[in-house]
Amino acid sequence: MSDILNLKISQVRRHNVVRLTEKKTQKRRVILLTNLRLRIDNYIEGLPDDEYLFTNRRHQQLSVNAVYKFFQTIARKMHRNDIGTHTLRKTFGYHYYQRTHDIGTLMMIFNHSSEAITKRYIGLNQDIILQQMATFSLGLDILVDTSQPH
């Protein structure tokens, strides 16, 4: 999150790709902006290049803590306690996988070191278990006489 919050307008103005180094892992990250180009251009119109991309009402850089509090406020309004700063990232990953079934590319997008980590991160393992258990049967249902009331 802090890597995105450190972006300046000059890094996205007239650029379709942003390159940054993740603070936490020191891994290089490339962010494709093509699909957001029009929205970004509208958002930054008239703003100076040296301003942060994400600011508060006083045009000061947003902090990770401020974003966290924002998500907590939204979660409270929705009567939810399972929403946090990683929710959007995990949700993106889950839906990307459901649409593409390409865990390898998703692993690279997330900069994870293994597919297993990515599957666990997006909750795929839990989904698979629930789906398997929903259709699993030992065939014991033939031993139960359902024609007689209990």
Coordinates of N, CA and C in Angstrom, one line a residue:
M1 N 0.8 -1.2 0.0 CA 0.0 0.0 0.0 C 0.9 1.3 0.0
S2 N 1.9 1.3 0.8 CA 2.8 2.5 0.9 C 3.4 2.8 -0.4
D3 N 3.7 1.7 -1.2 CA 4.3 2.0 -2.5 C 3.4 2.8 -3.4
I4 N 2.1 2.5 -3.4 CA 1.2 3.2 -4.3 C 1.0 4.6 -3.7
L5 N 0.9 4.7 -2.4 CA 0.7 6.0 -1.8 C 1.9 7.0 -2.0
N6 N 3.0 6.5 -2.4 CA 4.2 7.3 -2.7 C 4.3 7.8 -4.1
L7 N 3.3 7.4 -4.9 CA 3.3 7.8 -6.3 C 3.1 9.3 -6.5
K8 N 3.8 9.9 -7.4 CA 3.6 11.3 -7.7 C 2.9 11.4 -9.0
I9 N 2.2 12.5 -9.2 CA 1.5 12.7 -10.5 C 2.4 12.6 -11.7
S10 N 3.6 13.1 -11.6 CA 4.5 13.0 -12.7 C 4.8 11.6 -13.1
Q11 N 4.6 10.6 -12.2 CA 4.9 9.2 -12.5 C 3.8 8.6 -13.4
V12 N 2.6 9.2 -13.4 CA 1.5 8.6 -14.1 C 1.0 9.5 -15.3
R13 N 1.4 10.8 -15.2 CA 1.0 11.7 -16.3 C 1.6 11.2 -17.6
R14 N 0.8 10.9 -18.6 CA 1.3 10.5 -20.0 C 2.1 9.3 -19.9
H15 N 2.0 8.4 -18.9 CA 2.7 7.1 -18.9 C 1.7 6.0 -18.7
N16 N 1.8 5.0 -19.5 CA 0.9 3.8 -19.4 C 1.5 2.7 -18.5
V17 N 2.7 2.9 -18.0 CA 3.3 1.9 -17.2 C 4.0 2.7 -16.0
V18 N 3.9 2.2 -14.8 CA 4.6 2.7 -13.7 C 5.5 1.6 -13.2
R19 N 6.8 2.0 -13.0 CA 7.7 1.0 -12.4 C 8.1 1.5 -11.0
L20 N 8.1 0.5 -10.1 CA 8.5 0.9 -8.7 C 9.1 -0.3 -8.1
T21 N 9.8 -0.1 -7.0 CA 10.4 -1.2 -6.2 C 9.6 -1.3 -4.9
E22 N 9.1 -2.5 -4.6 CA 8.3 -2.6 -3.4 C 9.1 -2.4 -2.2
K23 N 8.6 -1.6 -1.3 CA 9.4 -1.3 0.0 C 9.6 -2.6 0.8
K24 N 8.5 -3.4 0.9 CA 8.6 -4.6 1.8 C 9.5 -5.7 1.3
T25 N 9.5 -5.9 0.0 CA 10.2 -7.1 -0.5 C 11.4 -6.7 -1.4
Q26 N 11.5 -5.4 -1.7 CA 12.5 -4.9 -2.6 C 12.4 -5.5 -4.1
K27 N 11.3 -6.1 -4.4 CA 11.1 -6.6 -5.7 C 10.6 -5.5 -6.6
R28 N 11.0 -5.6 -7.9 CA 10.5 -4.6 -8.9 C 9.1 -4.9 -9.3
R29 N 8.3 -3.9 -9.5 CA 6.9 -4.0 -9.8 C 6.6 -3.1 -11.0
V30 N 5.8 -3.7 -11.9 CA 5.3 -2.9 -13.1 C 3.8 -2.8 -13.0
I31 N 3.3 -1.6 -13.1 CA 1.8 -1.5 -13.0 C 1.4 -0.9 -14.3
L32 N 0.5 -1.6 -15.0 CA -0.1 -1.2 -16.3 C -1.3 -0.3 -16.0
L33 N -1.2 0.9 -16.6 CA -2.3 1.9 -16.4 C -3.2 2.1 -17.6
T34 N -3.0 1.3 -18.7 CA -3.7 1.5 -19.9 C -5.3 1.6 -19.7
N35 N -5.8 0.6 -19.0 CA -7.2 0.6 -18.8 C -7.8 1.7 -17.9
L36 N -6.9 2.4 -17.2 CA -7.3 3.5 -16.3 C -6.9 4.9 -16.9
R37 N -6.4 4.9 -18.1 CA -5.8 6.1 -18.6 C -6.8 7.3 -18.6
L38 N -8.0 7.1 -19.1 CA -9.0 8.3 -19.1 C -9.3 8.7 -17.7
R39 N -9.5 7.7 -16.8 CA -9.9 8.1 -15.4 C -8.7 8.8 -14.7
I40 N -7.5 8.3 -14.9 CA -6.3 9.0 -14.3 C -6.2 10.4 -14.9
D41 N -6.3 10.6 -16.2 CA -6.2 11.9 -16.8 C -7.2 12.9 -16.2
N42 N -8.5 12.4 -16.0 CA -9.5 13.3 -15.5 C -9.2 13.6 -14.0
Y43 N -8.7 12.6 -13.3 CA -8.4 12.8 -11.8 C -7.2 13.8 -11.6
I44 N -6.2 13.8 -12.5 CA -5.0 14.6 -12.3 C -5.1 15.9 -13.1
E45 N -6.1 16.1 -13.8 CA -6.2 17.3 -14.6 C -6.0 18.6 -13.8
G46 N -5.1 19.4 -14.1 CA -4.9 20.7 -13.4 C -4.0 20.6 -12.2
L47 N -3.6 19.4 -11.8 CA -2.8 19.2 -10.6 C -1.3 19.2 -11.0
P48 N -0.5 19.7 -10.1 CA 1.0 19.8 -10.4 C 1.7 18.5 -10.4
D49 N 2.7 18.3 -11.2 CA 3.4 17.0 -11.3 C 4.1 16.6 -10.0
D50 N 4.4 17.6 -9.1 CA 5.2 17.2 -7.9 C 4.2 16.8 -6.7
E51 N 2.9 16.8 -7.0 CA 1.9 16.5 -5.9 C 1.8 14.9 -5.9
Y52 N 1.5 14.4 -4.7 CA 1.2 13.0 -4.6 C -0.1 12.6 -5.3
L53 N -0.1 11.4 -5.9 CA -1.3 11.0 -6.6 C -2.5 10.9 -5.7
F54 N -2.3 10.4 -4.5 CA -3.4 10.1 -3.5 C -3.2 11.1 -2.3
T55 N -4.1 12.0 -2.2 CA -3.9 13.0 -1.1 C -5.3 13.2 -0.4
N56 N -5.2 13.8 0.8 CA -6.4 14.1 1.5 C -6.9 15.4 1.1
R57 N -7.9 15.9 1.7 CA -8.6 17.2 1.3 C -7.7 18.4 1.3
R58 N -6.6 18.3 2.1 CA -5.7 19.4 2.2 C -4.5 19.2 1.3
H59 N -4.6 18.3 0.3 CA -3.6 17.9 -0.7 C -2.3 17.4 0.0
Q60 N -2.4 16.8 1.1 CA -1.3 16.1 1.8 C -1.3 14.7 1.4
Q61 N -0.1 14.1 1.4 CA 0.0 12.6 1.0 C -0.8 11.8 2.0
L62 N -1.6 10.9 1.5 CA -2.3 9.9 2.4 C -1.3 9.0 3.0
S63 N -1.6 8.6 4.3 CA -0.8 7.7 5.0 C -1.5 6.3 4.9
V64 N -0.7 5.3 5.1 CA -1.2 3.9 5.2 C -2.3 3.8 6.3
N65 N -2.0 4.5 7.4 CA -3.0 4.5 8.5 C -4.3 5.2 8.1
A66 N -4.2 6.3 7.4 CA -5.4 6.9 6.9 C -6.3 6.0 6.0
V67 N -5.6 5.3 5.1 CA -6.3 4.4 4.2 C -7.0 3.3 5.1
Y68 N -6.2 2.8 6.0 CA -6.7 1.7 6.9 C -8.0 2.2 7.6
K69 N -7.9 3.4 8.2 CA -9.1 4.0 8.9 C -10.3 4.2 7.9
F70 N -10.0 4.6 6.7 CA -11.0 4.7 5.7 C -11.7 3.4 5.5
F71 N -11.0 2.3 5.3 CA -11.5 1.0 5.1 C -12.3 0.5 6.3
Q72 N -11.9 0.8 7.5 CA -12.6 0.5 8.7 C -13.9 1.2 8.8
T73 N -13.9 2.5 8.4 CA -15.2 3.3 8.4 C -16.2 2.7 7.5
I74 N -15.7 2.3 6.3 CA -16.6 1.7 5.3 C -17.1 0.3 5.8
A75 N -16.2 -0.4 6.4 CA -16.6 -1.8 6.9 C -17.7 -1.6 8.0
R76 N -17.5 -0.6 8.9 CA -18.5 -0.4 10.0 C -19.9 0.0 9.4
K77 N -19.9 0.8 8.4 CA -21.1 1.2 7.7 C -21.8 0.0 7.1
M78 N -21.0 -0.9 6.7 CA -21.6 -2.1 6.0 C -21.8 -3.2 7.0
H79 N -21.6 -3.0 8.3 CA -21.7 -4.0 9.4 C -20.8 -5.2 9.1
R80 N -19.6 -4.9 8.7 CA -18.7 -6.0 8.3 C -17.4 -5.8 9.2
N81 N -16.8 -6.9 9.5 CA -15.5 -6.8 10.2 C -14.4 -7.5 9.5
D82 N -14.6 -7.9 8.2 CA -13.7 -8.6 7.5 C -13.1 -7.8 6.3
I83 N -13.1 -6.5 6.4 CA -12.6 -5.7 5.3 C -11.4 -4.9 5.8
G84 N -10.4 -5.0 5.0 CA -9.1 -4.3 5.3 C -8.4 -3.8 4.1
T85 N -7.2 -3.3 4.3 CA -6.5 -2.7 3.2 C -6.1 -3.8 2.1
H86 N -6.0 -5.0 2.5 CA -5.7 -6.1 1.5 C -6.9 -6.7 0.8
T87 N -8.1 -6.3 1.2 CA -9.4 -6.8 0.7 C -9.5 -6.6 -0.8
L88 N -9.2 -5.4 -1.3 CA -9.2 -5.2 -2.8 C -8.2 -6.1 -3.5
R89 N -7.0 -6.2 -3.0 CA -6.0 -7.0 -3.7 C -6.4 -8.5 -3.7
K90 N -6.9 -9.0 -2.6 CA -7.3 -10.4 -2.6 C -8.5 -10.6 -3.5
T91 N -9.5 -9.7 -3.4 CA -10.7 -9.8 -4.3 C -10.3 -9.8 -5.8
F92 N -9.4 -8.9 -6.1 CA -8.9 -8.9 -7.5 C -8.3 -10.2 -7.9
G93 N -7.4 -10.7 -7.0 CA -6.8 -12.0 -7.3 C -7.8 -13.2 -7.4
Y94 N -8.8 -13.2 -6.5 CA -9.8 -14.2 -6.6 C -10.5 -14.2 -7.9
H95 N -11.0 -13.0 -8.3 CA -11.8 -12.9 -9.5 C -10.9 -13.0 -10.8
Y96 N -9.7 -12.6 -10.7 CA -8.8 -12.8 -11.8 C -8.6 -14.3 -12.1
Y97 N -8.4 -15.1 -11.0 CA -8.2 -16.5 -11.1 C -9.5 -17.2 -11.6
Q98 N -10.7 -16.8 -11.1 CA -12.0 -17.4 -11.5 C -12.2 -17.1 -13.0
R99 N -11.7 -16.0 -13.5 CA -11.9 -15.7 -14.9 C -10.9 -16.4 -15.8
T100 N -9.6 -16.5 -15.4 CA -8.6 -16.9 -16.2 C -8.0 -18.3 -15.9
H101 N -8.2 -18.8 -14.7 CA -7.6 -20.0 -14.2 C -6.1 -20.1 -14.4
D102 N -5.5 -18.9 -14.3 CA -4.0 -18.8 -14.6 C -3.3 -18.4 -13.3
I103 N -3.1 -19.4 -12.4 CA -2.5 -19.1 -11.1 C -1.0 -18.6 -11.3
G104 N -0.3 -19.1 -12.3 CA 1.1 -18.7 -12.6 C 1.2 -17.2 -12.8
T105 N 0.4 -16.7 -13.6 CA 0.5 -15.2 -13.9 C 0.1 -14.4 -12.7
L106 N -1.0 -14.9 -12.0 CA -1.4 -14.2 -10.8 C -0.3 -14.2 -9.7
M107 N 0.4 -15.3 -9.6 CA 1.6 -15.4 -8.7 C 2.6 -14.3 -9.0
M108 N 2.9 -14.1 -10.3 CA 3.8 -13.1 -10.7 C 3.3 -11.7 -10.4
I109 N 2.0 -11.5 -10.7 CA 1.3 -10.2 -10.4 C 1.5 -9.9 -8.9
F110 N 1.3 -10.8 -8.1 CA 1.4 -10.6 -6.6 C 2.8 -10.7 -6.1
N111 N 3.8 -11.1 -7.0 CA 5.2 -11.2 -6.5 C 5.3 -12.3 -5.4
H112 N 4.5 -13.3 -5.5 CA 4.6 -14.5 -4.6 C 5.7 -15.4 -5.1
S113 N 6.2 -16.2 -4.1 CA 7.3 -17.1 -4.5 C 6.8 -18.5 -4.9
S114 N 5.5 -18.8 -4.7 CA 5.0 -20.1 -5.2 C 3.5 -19.9 -5.5
E115 N 3.0 -20.9 -6.3 CA 1.6 -20.9 -6.6 C 0.8 -21.3 -5.3
A116 N 1.3 -22.1 -4.5 CA 0.6 -22.5 -3.2 C 0.3 -21.3 -2.4
I117 N 1.3 -20.3 -2.3 CA 1.1 -19.1 -1.5 C 0.0 -18.3 -2.1
T118 N 0.0 -18.2 -3.4 CA -1.1 -17.4 -4.1 C -2.5 -18.0 -3.9
K119 N -2.5 -19.3 -4.0 CA -3.8 -20.0 -3.8 C -4.4 -19.8 -2.4
R120 N -3.5 -19.9 -1.4 CA -3.9 -19.6 -0.1 C -4.3 -18.2 0.1
Y121 N -3.5 -17.2 -0.4 CA -3.8 -15.8 -0.3 C -5.2 -15.4 -0.8
I122 N -5.6 -16.0 -1.9 CA -6.9 -15.6 -2.5 C -8.0 -16.5 -2.0
G123 N -7.7 -17.4 -1.1 CA -8.7 -18.3 -0.5 C -9.2 -19.4 -1.4
L124 N -8.4 -19.7 -2.4 CA -8.8 -20.7 -3.4 C -8.8 -22.1 -2.7
N125 N -7.9 -22.4 -1.9 CA -7.8 -23.7 -1.2 C -9.1 -23.9 -0.4
Q126 N -9.6 -22.9 0.3 CA -10.9 -23.1 1.0 C -12.1 -23.3 0.1
D127 N -12.1 -22.6 -1.1 CA -13.2 -22.8 -2.0 C -13.2 -24.2 -2.6
I128 N -12.0 -24.7 -2.9 CA -11.9 -26.1 -3.4 C -12.3 -27.1 -2.4
I129 N -11.9 -26.9 -1.2 CA -12.4 -27.9 -0.1 C -13.9 -27.8 0.0
L130 N -14.5 -26.7 0.1 CA -15.9 -26.6 0.2 C -16.7 -27.2 -1.0
Q131 N -16.2 -26.9 -2.2 CA -16.8 -27.5 -3.4 C -16.7 -29.1 -3.4
Q132 N -15.5 -29.6 -3.0 CA -15.3 -31.0 -3.0 C -16.2 -31.7 -1.9
M133 N -16.3 -31.0 -0.7 CA -17.1 -31.6 0.3 C -18.6 -31.5 0.0
A134 N -19.0 -30.5 -0.8 CA -20.4 -30.4 -1.1 C -20.9 -31.5 -2.0
T135 N -20.0 -32.1 -2.8 CA -20.3 -33.1 -3.7 C -19.8 -34.5 -3.3
F136 N -19.1 -34.5 -2.2 CA -18.5 -35.8 -1.7 C -19.6 -36.6 -1.0
S137 N -19.5 -37.9 -1.3 CA -20.4 -38.9 -0.6 C -19.7 -40.2 -0.5
L138 N -19.9 -40.8 0.7 CA -19.4 -42.2 0.9 C -20.3 -43.2 0.4
G139 N -21.5 -42.8 -0.1 CA -22.5 -43.8 -0.5 C -23.3 -44.4 0.6
L140 N -23.2 -43.8 1.8 CA -23.9 -44.3 3.0 C -25.4 -43.9 3.0
D141 N -25.8 -43.0 2.1 CA -27.2 -42.6 2.0 C -28.1 -43.8 1.6
I142 N -27.6 -44.8 1.1 CA -28.4 -46.0 0.8 C -28.8 -46.8 2.0
L143 N -28.0 -46.5 3.1 CA -28.3 -47.2 4.4 C -29.4 -46.6 5.2
V144 N -29.8 -45.4 4.8 CA -30.8 -44.7 5.5 C -32.1 -44.8 4.8
D145 N -33.1 -45.2 5.5 CA -34.4 -45.4 4.9 C -35.2 -44.1 5.1
T146 N -35.3 -43.3 4.0 CA -35.9 -42.0 4.1 C -37.4 -42.0 3.9
S147 N -37.9 -43.2 3.6 CA -39.4 -43.3 3.4 C -40.1 -43.4 4.8
Q148 N -39.5 -43.7 5.9 CA -40.1 -43.8 7.2 C -39.8 -42.5 8.0
P149 N -40.8 -41.9 8.6 CA -40.6 -40.7 9.4 C -39.8 -41.2 10.7
H150 N -39.1 -40.2 11.2 CA -38.2 -40.5 12.4 C -39.0 -40.2 13.7

